[in-house]
CSV table of C-alpha atoms and ligand atoms in Angstrom, one decimal:
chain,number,residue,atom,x,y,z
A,1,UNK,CA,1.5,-106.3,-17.4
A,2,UNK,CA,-1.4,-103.8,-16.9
A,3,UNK,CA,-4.8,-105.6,-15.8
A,4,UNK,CA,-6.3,-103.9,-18.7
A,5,UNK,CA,-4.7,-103.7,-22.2
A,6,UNK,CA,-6.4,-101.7,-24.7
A,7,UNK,CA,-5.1,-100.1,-28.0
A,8,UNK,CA,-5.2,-96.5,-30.1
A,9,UNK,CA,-6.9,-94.1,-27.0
A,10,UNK,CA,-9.8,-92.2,-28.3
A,11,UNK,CA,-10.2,-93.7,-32.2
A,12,UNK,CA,-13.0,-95.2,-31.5
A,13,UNK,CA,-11.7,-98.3,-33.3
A,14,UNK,CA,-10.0,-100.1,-30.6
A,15,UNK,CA,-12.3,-101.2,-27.5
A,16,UNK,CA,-11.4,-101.4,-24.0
A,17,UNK,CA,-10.3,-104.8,-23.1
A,18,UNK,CA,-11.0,-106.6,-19.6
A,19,UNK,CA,-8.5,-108.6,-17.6
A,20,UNK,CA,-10.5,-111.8,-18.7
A,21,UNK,CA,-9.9,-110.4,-22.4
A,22,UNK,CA,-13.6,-109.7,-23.5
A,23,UNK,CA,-14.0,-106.2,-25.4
A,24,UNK,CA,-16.2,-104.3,-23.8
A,25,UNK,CA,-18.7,-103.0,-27.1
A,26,UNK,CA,-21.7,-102.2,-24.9
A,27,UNK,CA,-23.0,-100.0,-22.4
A,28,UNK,CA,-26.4,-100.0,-20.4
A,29,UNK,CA,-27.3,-96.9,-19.1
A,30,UNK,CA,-30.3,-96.2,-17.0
A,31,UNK,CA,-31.8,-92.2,-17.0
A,32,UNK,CA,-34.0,-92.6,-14.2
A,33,UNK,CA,-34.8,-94.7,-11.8
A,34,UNK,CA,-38.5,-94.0,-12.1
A,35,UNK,CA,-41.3,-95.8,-13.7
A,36,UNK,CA,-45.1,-95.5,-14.1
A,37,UNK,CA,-45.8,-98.9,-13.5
A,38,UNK,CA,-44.9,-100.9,-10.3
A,39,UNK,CA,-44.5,-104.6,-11.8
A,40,UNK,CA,-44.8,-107.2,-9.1
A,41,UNK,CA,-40.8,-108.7,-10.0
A,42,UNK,CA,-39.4,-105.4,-10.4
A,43,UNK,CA,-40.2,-102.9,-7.8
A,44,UNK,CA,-42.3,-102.6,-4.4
A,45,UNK,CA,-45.7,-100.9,-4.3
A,46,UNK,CA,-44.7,-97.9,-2.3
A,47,UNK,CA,-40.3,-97.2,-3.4
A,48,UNK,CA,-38.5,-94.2,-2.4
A,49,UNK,CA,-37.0,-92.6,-5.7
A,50,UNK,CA,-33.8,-91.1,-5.6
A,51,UNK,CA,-33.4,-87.4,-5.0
A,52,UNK,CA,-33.6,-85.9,-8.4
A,53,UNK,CA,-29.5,-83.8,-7.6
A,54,UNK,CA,-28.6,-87.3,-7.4
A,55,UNK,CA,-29.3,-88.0,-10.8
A,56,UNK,CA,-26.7,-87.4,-13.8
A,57,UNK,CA,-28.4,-84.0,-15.7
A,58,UNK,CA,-28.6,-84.7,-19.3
A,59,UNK,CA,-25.4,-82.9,-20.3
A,60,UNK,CA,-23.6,-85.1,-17.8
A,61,UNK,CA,-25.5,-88.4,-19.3
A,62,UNK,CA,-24.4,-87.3,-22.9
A,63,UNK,CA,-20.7,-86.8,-21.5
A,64,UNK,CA,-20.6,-90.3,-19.6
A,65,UNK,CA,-22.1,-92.1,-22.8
A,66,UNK,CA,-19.6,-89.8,-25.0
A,67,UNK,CA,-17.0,-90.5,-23.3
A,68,UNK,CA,-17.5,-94.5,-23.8
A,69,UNK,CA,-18.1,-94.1,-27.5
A,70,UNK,CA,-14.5,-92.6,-27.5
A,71,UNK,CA,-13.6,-95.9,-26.0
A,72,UNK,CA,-14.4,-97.8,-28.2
A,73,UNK,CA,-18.1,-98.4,-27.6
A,74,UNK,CA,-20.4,-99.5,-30.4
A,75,UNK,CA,-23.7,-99.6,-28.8
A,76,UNK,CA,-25.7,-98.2,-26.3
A,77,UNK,CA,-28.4,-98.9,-25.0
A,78,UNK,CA,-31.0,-96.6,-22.8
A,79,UNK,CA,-33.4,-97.8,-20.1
A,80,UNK,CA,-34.7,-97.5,-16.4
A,81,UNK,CA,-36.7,-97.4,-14.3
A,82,UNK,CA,-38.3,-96.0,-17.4
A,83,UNK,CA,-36.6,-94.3,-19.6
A,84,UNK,CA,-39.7,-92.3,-21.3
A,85,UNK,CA,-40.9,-90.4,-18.3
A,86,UNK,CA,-37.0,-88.8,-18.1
A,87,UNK,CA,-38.1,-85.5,-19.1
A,88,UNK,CA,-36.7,-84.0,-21.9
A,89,UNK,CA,-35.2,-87.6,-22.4
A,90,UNK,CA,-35.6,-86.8,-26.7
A,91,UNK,CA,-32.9,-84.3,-26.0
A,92,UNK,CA,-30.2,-86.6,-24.8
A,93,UNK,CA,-31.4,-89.0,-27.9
A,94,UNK,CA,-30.9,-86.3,-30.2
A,95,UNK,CA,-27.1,-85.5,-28.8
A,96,UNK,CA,-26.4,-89.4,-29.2
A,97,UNK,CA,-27.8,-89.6,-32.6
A,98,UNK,CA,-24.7,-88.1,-33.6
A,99,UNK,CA,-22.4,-90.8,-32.7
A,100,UNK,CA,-24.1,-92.5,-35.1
A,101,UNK,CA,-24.1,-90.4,-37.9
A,102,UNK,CA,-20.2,-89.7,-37.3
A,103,UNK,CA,-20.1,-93.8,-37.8
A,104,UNK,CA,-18.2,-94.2,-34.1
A,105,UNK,CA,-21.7,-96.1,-33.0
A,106,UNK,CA,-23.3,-98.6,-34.5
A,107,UNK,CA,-27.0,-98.5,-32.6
A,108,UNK,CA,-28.4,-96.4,-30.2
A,109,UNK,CA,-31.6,-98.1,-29.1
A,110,UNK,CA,-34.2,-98.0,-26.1
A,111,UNK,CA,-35.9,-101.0,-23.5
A,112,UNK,CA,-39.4,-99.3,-22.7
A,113,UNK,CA,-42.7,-100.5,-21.5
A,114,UNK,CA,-44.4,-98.7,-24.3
A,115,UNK,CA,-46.4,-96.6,-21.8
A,116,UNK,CA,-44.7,-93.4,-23.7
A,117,UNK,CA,-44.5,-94.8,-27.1
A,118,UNK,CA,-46.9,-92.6,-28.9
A,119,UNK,CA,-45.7,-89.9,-28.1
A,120,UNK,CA,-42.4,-90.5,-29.0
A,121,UNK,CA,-41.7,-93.6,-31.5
A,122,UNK,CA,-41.4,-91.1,-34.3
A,123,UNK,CA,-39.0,-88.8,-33.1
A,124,UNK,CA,-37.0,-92.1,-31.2
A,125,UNK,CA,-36.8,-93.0,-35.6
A,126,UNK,CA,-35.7,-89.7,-36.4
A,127,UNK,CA,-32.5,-89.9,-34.0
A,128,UNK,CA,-31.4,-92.6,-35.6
A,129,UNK,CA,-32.8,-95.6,-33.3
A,130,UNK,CA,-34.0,-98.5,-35.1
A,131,UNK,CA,-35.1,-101.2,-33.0
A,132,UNK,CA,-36.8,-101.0,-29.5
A,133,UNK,CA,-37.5,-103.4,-26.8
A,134,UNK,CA,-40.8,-103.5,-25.5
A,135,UNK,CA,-41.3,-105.1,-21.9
A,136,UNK,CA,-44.7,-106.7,-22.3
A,137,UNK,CA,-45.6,-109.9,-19.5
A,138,UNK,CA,-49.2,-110.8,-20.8
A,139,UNK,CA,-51.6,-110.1,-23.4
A,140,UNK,CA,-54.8,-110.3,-21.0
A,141,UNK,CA,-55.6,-106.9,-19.6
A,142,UNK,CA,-56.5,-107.9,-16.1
A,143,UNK,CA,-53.7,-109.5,-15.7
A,144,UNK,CA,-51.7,-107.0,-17.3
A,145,UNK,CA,-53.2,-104.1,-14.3
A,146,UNK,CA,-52.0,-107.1,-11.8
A,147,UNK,CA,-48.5,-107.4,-12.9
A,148,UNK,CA,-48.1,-103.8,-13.2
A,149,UNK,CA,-50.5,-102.7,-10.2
A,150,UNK,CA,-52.2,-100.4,-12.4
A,151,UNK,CA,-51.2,-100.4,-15.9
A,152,UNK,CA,-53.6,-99.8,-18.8
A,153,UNK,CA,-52.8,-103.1,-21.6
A,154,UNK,CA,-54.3,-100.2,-24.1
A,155,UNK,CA,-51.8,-98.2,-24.0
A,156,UNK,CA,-48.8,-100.1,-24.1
A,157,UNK,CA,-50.7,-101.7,-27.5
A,158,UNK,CA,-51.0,-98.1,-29.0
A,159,UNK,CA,-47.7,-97.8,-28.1
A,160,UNK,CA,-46.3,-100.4,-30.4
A,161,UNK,CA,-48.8,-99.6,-33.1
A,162,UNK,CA,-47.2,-96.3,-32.9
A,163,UNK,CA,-43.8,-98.1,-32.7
A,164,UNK,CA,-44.5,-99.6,-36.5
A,165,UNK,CA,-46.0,-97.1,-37.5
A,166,UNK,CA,-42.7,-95.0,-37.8
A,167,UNK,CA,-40.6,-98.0,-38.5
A,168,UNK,CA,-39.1,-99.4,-35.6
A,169,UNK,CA,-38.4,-102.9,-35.2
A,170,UNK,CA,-39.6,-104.8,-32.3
A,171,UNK,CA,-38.6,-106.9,-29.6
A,172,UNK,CA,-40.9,-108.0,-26.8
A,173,UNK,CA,-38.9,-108.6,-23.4
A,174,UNK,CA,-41.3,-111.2,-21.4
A,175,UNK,CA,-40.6,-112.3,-17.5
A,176,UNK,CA,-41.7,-115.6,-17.2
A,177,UNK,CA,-43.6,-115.7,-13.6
A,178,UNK,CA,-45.0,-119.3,-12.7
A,179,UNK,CA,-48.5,-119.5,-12.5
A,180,UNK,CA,-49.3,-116.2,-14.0
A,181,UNK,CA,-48.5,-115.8,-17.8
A,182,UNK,CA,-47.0,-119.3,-18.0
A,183,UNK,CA,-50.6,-120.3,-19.4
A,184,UNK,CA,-50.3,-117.2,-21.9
A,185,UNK,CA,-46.9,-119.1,-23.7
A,186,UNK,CA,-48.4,-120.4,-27.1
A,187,UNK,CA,-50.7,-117.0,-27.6
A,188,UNK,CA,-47.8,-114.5,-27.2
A,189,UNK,CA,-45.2,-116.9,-29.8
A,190,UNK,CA,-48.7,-116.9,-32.3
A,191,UNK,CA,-49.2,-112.9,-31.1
A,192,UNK,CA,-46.1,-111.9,-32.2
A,193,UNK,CA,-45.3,-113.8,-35.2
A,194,UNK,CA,-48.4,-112.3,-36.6
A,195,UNK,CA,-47.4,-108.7,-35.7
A,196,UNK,CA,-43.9,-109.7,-37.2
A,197,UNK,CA,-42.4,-109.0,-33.4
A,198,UNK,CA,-38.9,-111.2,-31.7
A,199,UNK,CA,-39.6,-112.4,-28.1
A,200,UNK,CA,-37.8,-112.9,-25.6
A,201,UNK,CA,-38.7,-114.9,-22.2
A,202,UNK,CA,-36.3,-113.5,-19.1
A,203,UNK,CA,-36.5,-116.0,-15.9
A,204,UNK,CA,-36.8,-114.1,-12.9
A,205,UNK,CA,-33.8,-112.5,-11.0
A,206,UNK,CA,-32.9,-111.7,-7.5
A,207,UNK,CA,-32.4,-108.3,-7.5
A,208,UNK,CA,-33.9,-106.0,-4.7
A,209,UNK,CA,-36.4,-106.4,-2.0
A,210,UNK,CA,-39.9,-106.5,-3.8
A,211,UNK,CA,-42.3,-106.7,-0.7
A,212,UNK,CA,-44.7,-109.9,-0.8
A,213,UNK,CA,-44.4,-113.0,-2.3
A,214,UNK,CA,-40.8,-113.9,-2.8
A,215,UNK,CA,-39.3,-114.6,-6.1
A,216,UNK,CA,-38.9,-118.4,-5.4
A,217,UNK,CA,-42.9,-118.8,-6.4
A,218,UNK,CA,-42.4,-116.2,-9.4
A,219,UNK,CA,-39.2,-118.5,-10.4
A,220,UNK,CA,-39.9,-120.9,-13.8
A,221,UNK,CA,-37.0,-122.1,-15.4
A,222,UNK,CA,-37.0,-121.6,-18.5
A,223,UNK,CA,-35.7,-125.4,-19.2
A,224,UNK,CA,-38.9,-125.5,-18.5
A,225,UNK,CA,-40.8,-123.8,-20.6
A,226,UNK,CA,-38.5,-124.0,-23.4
A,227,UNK,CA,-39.6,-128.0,-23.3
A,228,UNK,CA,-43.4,-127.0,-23.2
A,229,UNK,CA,-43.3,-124.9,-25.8
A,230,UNK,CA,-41.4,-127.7,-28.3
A,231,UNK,CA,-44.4,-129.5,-27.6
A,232,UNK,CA,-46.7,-127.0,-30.1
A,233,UNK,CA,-43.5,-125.2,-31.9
A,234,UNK,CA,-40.6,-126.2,-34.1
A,235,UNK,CA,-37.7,-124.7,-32.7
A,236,UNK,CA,-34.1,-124.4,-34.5
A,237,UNK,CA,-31.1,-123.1,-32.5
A,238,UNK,CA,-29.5,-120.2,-34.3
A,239,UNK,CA,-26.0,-118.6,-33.7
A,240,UNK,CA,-27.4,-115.3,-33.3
A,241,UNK,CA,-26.2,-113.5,-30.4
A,242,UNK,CA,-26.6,-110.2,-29.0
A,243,UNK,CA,-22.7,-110.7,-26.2
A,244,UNK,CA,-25.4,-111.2,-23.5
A,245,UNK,CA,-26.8,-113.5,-21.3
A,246,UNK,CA,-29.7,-114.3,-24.6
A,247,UNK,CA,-29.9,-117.5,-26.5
A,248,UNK,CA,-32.0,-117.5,-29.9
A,249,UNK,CA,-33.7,-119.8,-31.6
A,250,UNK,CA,-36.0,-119.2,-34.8
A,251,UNK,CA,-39.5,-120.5,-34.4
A,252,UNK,CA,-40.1,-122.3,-38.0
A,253,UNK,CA,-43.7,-121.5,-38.0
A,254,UNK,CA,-43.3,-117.5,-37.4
A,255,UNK,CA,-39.9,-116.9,-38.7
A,256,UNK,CA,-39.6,-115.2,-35.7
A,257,UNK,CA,-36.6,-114.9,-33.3
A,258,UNK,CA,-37.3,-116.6,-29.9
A,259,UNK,CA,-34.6,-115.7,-27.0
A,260,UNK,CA,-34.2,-117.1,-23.6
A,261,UNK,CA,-32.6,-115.2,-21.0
A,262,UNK,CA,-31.5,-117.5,-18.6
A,263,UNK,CA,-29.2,-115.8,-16.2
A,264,UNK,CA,-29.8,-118.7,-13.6
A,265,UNK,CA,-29.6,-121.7,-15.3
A,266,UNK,CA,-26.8,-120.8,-17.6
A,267,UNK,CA,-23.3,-118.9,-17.4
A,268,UNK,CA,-23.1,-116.6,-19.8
A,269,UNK,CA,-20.4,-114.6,-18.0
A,270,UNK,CA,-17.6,-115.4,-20.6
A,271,UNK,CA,-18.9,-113.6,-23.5
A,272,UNK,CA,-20.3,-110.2,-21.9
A,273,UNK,CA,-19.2,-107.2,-23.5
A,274,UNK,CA,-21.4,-104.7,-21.5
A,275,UNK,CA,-21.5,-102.9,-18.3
A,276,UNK,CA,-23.9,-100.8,-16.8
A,277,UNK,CA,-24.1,-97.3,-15.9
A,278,UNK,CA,-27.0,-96.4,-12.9
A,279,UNK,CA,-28.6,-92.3,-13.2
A,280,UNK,CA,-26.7,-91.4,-10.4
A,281,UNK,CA,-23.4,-92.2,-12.4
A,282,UNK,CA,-22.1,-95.3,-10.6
A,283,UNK,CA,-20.6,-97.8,-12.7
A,284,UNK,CA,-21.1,-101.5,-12.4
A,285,UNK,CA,-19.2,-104.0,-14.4
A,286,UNK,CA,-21.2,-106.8,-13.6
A,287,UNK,CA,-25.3,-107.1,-13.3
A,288,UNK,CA,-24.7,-110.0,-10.7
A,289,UNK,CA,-22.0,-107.7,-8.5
A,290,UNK,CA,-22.1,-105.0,-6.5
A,291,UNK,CA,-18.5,-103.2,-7.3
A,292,UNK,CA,-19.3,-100.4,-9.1
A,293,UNK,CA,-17.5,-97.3,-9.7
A,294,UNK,CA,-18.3,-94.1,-9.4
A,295,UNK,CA,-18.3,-92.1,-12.4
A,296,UNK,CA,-20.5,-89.0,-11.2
A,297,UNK,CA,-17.7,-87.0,-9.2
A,298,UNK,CA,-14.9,-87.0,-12.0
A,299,UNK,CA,-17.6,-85.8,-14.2
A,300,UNK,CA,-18.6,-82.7,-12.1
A,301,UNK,CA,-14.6,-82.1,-10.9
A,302,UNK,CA,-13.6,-81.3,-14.2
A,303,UNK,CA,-14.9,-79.5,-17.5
A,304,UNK,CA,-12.8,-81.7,-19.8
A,305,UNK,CA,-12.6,-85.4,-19.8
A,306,UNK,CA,-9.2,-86.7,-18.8
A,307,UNK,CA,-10.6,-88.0,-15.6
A,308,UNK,CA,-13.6,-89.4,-16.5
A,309,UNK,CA,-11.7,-91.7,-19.3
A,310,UNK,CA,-9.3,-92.6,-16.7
A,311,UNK,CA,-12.3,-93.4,-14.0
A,312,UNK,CA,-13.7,-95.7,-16.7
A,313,UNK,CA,-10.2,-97.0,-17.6
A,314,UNK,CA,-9.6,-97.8,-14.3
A,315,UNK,CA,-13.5,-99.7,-13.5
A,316,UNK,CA,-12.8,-101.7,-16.7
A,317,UNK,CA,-9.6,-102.6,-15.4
A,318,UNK,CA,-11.8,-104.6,-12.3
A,319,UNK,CA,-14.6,-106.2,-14.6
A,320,UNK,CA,-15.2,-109.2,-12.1
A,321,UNK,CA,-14.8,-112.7,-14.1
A,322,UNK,CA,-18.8,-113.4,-13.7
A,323,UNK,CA,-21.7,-113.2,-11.2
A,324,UNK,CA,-23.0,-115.2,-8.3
A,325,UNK,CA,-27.2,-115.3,-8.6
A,326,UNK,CA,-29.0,-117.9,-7.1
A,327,UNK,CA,-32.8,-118.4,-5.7
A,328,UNK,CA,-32.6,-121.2,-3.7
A,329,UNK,CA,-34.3,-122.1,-0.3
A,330,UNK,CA,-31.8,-121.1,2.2
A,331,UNK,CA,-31.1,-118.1,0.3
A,332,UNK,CA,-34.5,-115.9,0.2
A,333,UNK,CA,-33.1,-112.7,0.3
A,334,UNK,CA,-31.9,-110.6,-2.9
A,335,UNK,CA,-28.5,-111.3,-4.1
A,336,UNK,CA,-28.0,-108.2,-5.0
A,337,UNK,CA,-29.5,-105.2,-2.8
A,338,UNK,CA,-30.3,-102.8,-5.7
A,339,UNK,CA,-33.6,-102.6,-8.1
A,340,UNK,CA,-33.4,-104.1,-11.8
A,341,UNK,CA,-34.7,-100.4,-12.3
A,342,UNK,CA,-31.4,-98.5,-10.9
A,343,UNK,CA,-29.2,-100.8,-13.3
A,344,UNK,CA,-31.6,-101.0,-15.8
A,345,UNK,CA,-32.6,-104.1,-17.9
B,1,SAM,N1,-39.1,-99.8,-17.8
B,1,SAM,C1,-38.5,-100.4,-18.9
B,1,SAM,C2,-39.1,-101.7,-19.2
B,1,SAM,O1,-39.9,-102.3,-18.4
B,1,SAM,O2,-38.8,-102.2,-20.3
B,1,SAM,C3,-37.0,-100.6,-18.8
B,1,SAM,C4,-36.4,-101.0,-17.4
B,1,SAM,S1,-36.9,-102.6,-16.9
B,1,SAM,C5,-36.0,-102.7,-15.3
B,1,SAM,C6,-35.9,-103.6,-18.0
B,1,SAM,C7,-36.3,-105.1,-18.0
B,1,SAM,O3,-36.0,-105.7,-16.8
B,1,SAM,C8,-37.7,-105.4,-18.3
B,1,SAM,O4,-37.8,-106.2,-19.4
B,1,SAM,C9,-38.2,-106.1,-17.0
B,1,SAM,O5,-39.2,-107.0,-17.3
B,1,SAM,C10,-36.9,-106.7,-16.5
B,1,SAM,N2,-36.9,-106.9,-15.0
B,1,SAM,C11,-37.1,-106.1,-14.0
B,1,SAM,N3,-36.9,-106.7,-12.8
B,1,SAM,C12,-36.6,-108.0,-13.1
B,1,SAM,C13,-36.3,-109.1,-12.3
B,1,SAM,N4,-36.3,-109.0,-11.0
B,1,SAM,N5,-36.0,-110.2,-13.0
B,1,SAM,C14,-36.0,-110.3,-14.3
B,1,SAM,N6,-36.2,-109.3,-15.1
B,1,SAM,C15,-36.6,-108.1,-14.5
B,2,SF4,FE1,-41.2,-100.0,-14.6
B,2,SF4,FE2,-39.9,-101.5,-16.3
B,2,SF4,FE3,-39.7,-102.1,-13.7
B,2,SF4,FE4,-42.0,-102.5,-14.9
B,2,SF4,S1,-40.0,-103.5,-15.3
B,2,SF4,S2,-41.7,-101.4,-12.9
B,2,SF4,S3,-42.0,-100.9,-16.4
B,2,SF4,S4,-38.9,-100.3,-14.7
């Protein structure tokens, strides 16, 4: 039998199906691997960005994503490094929007930290995206510069305002770092049901050298801090589930959504549906793994898309069964070499 089945080729209707059976509805794709911020989890003070020919173009982006919506993909999702400072990044939004006016998508949607957010949230609304996620850590200022190395707290607020103003829904994507916003729990829950805002707490992951203090002092479980926050909020597990590595509850106080990303203290391998394309066009089926495909050169070899779709095909056909994270004490280093910020979020 073939180590990938999948039905009617190009419908749209049927997704591609992994050897371990899951549909695969949902691709990650990250435009750049650059950011204007620098947080402390994510990347080191001083990186090296990719060479900008490395980087898919925009026609090449809107191919690769194209291509996956012919196969059966129902969202997408674009990010970073941040995906904002891409520039011209409205135009690849625009060619997507499409996909979702033909009906072959279901949501397009972004995961920003809101630096950009003026400036665009309206014309984000007007290509058809809906919802945003908004990477926010803290609520204090000083803190916020810390976390990002220089960020302005101001900005990122406008942002959102700007965000609501044209309609979008919000979700605000928090890392939970031990001993710097752990204190700030009860204020962001109360800050966000009042704005009318989901949130999200993400423990910390091992991905790519950082510089500096190692991840085991950022690391709080979010077992944890799920149990400390039951001590002030009335929490109800919900079915709600996005196919990722998120479990929700509803906070009966807000009405808001409460998620907790817990990709080291749970498996959440047997429901994923996505995988994750880099800017550069590689292809990884799993965030934990480094087997990725390369998706870049079939794109330039040809002008039509036969190999591309058999590229993907083929990657999909190797989706490993699940990942292998883990911060402990003998193992300091990074599980995985590359930057949350070259697979995106
Ligand atoms: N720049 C955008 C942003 O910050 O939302 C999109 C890219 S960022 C890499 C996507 C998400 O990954 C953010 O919510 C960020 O907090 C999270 N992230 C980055 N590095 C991480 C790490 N080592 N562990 C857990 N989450 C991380
Ligand atoms: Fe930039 Fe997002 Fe990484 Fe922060 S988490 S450095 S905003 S890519």
């Amino acid at each position: 039998m073939d180590m990938m089945s999948r039905g009617d080729k190009g419908s749209g209707q049927a997704p591609m199906i992994d050897p371990h059976g899951r549909p695969i509805r949902y691709l990650r794709v990250s435009v750049t691997d650059r950011c204007d911020l620098r947080c402390v989890y994510c990347m080191a003070e001083t990186m090296t960005f990719l060479p900008k020919a490395d980087l898919l173009n925009l026609e090449e982006l809107d191919r690769v994503c194209s291509a996956f919506v012919r196969l059966g993909v129902r969202k997408l999702r674009i990010t970073g490094g941040e995906p904002l400072v891409r520039r011209n990044i409205m135009w690849l939004f625009q060619r997507l929007g499409r996909h979702l006016e033909s009906g072959a998508l279901d949501e397009l949607t972004v995961t920003t930290n809101a630096t950009q957010l003026s400036k665009h949230a309206a014309a984000l609304w007007d290509c058809g995206v809906r919802r945003v996620n908004v990477s926010l850590d803290t609520l204090d200022p000083d803190k916020f510069a810390e976390i990002t190395r220089w960020g302005k707290l101001d900005t990122v607020l406008k942002g959102l305002d700007a965000a609501t103003e044209a309609g979008l829904a919000i979700k605000i994507n928090a890392v939970a770092l031990k001993g710097v916003n752990d204190d700030e729990t009860d204020r962001m829950i109360a800050w966000c049901g009042e704005r009318g805002y989901d949130l999200t707490f993400i423990e910390v992951m091992p991905m790519g050298e950082i510089g500096g203090d190692s991840r085991l002092s950022q690391y709080l479980p979010l077992s944890v801090l799920r149990g400390r926050i039951q001590q002030t909020w009335t929490l109800t597990d919900i079915d709600y589930t996005s196919g990722g590595p998120a479990r929700y509850a509803q906070i009966e106080e807000t009405g808001r959504k409460l998620g907790f990303i817990t990709p080291l203290t749970h498996n959440f391998c047997e429901s994923c549906n996505r995988v994750r394309l880099t800017c550069t066009g590689q292809l990884y089926m799993c965030l934990g793994q480094d087997d990725h495909a390369d998706l870049r050169a079939p794109v330039r070899a040809a002008d039509d898309d036969g190999p591309l779709i058999d590229a993907i095909e083929e990657a999909i056909g190797r989706k490993p069964k699940g990942h292998d994270f883990v911060i402990d004490r003998r193992r300091r280093a990074p599980a995985v070499a590359r930057h949350m910020s070259v697979t995106g979020g």
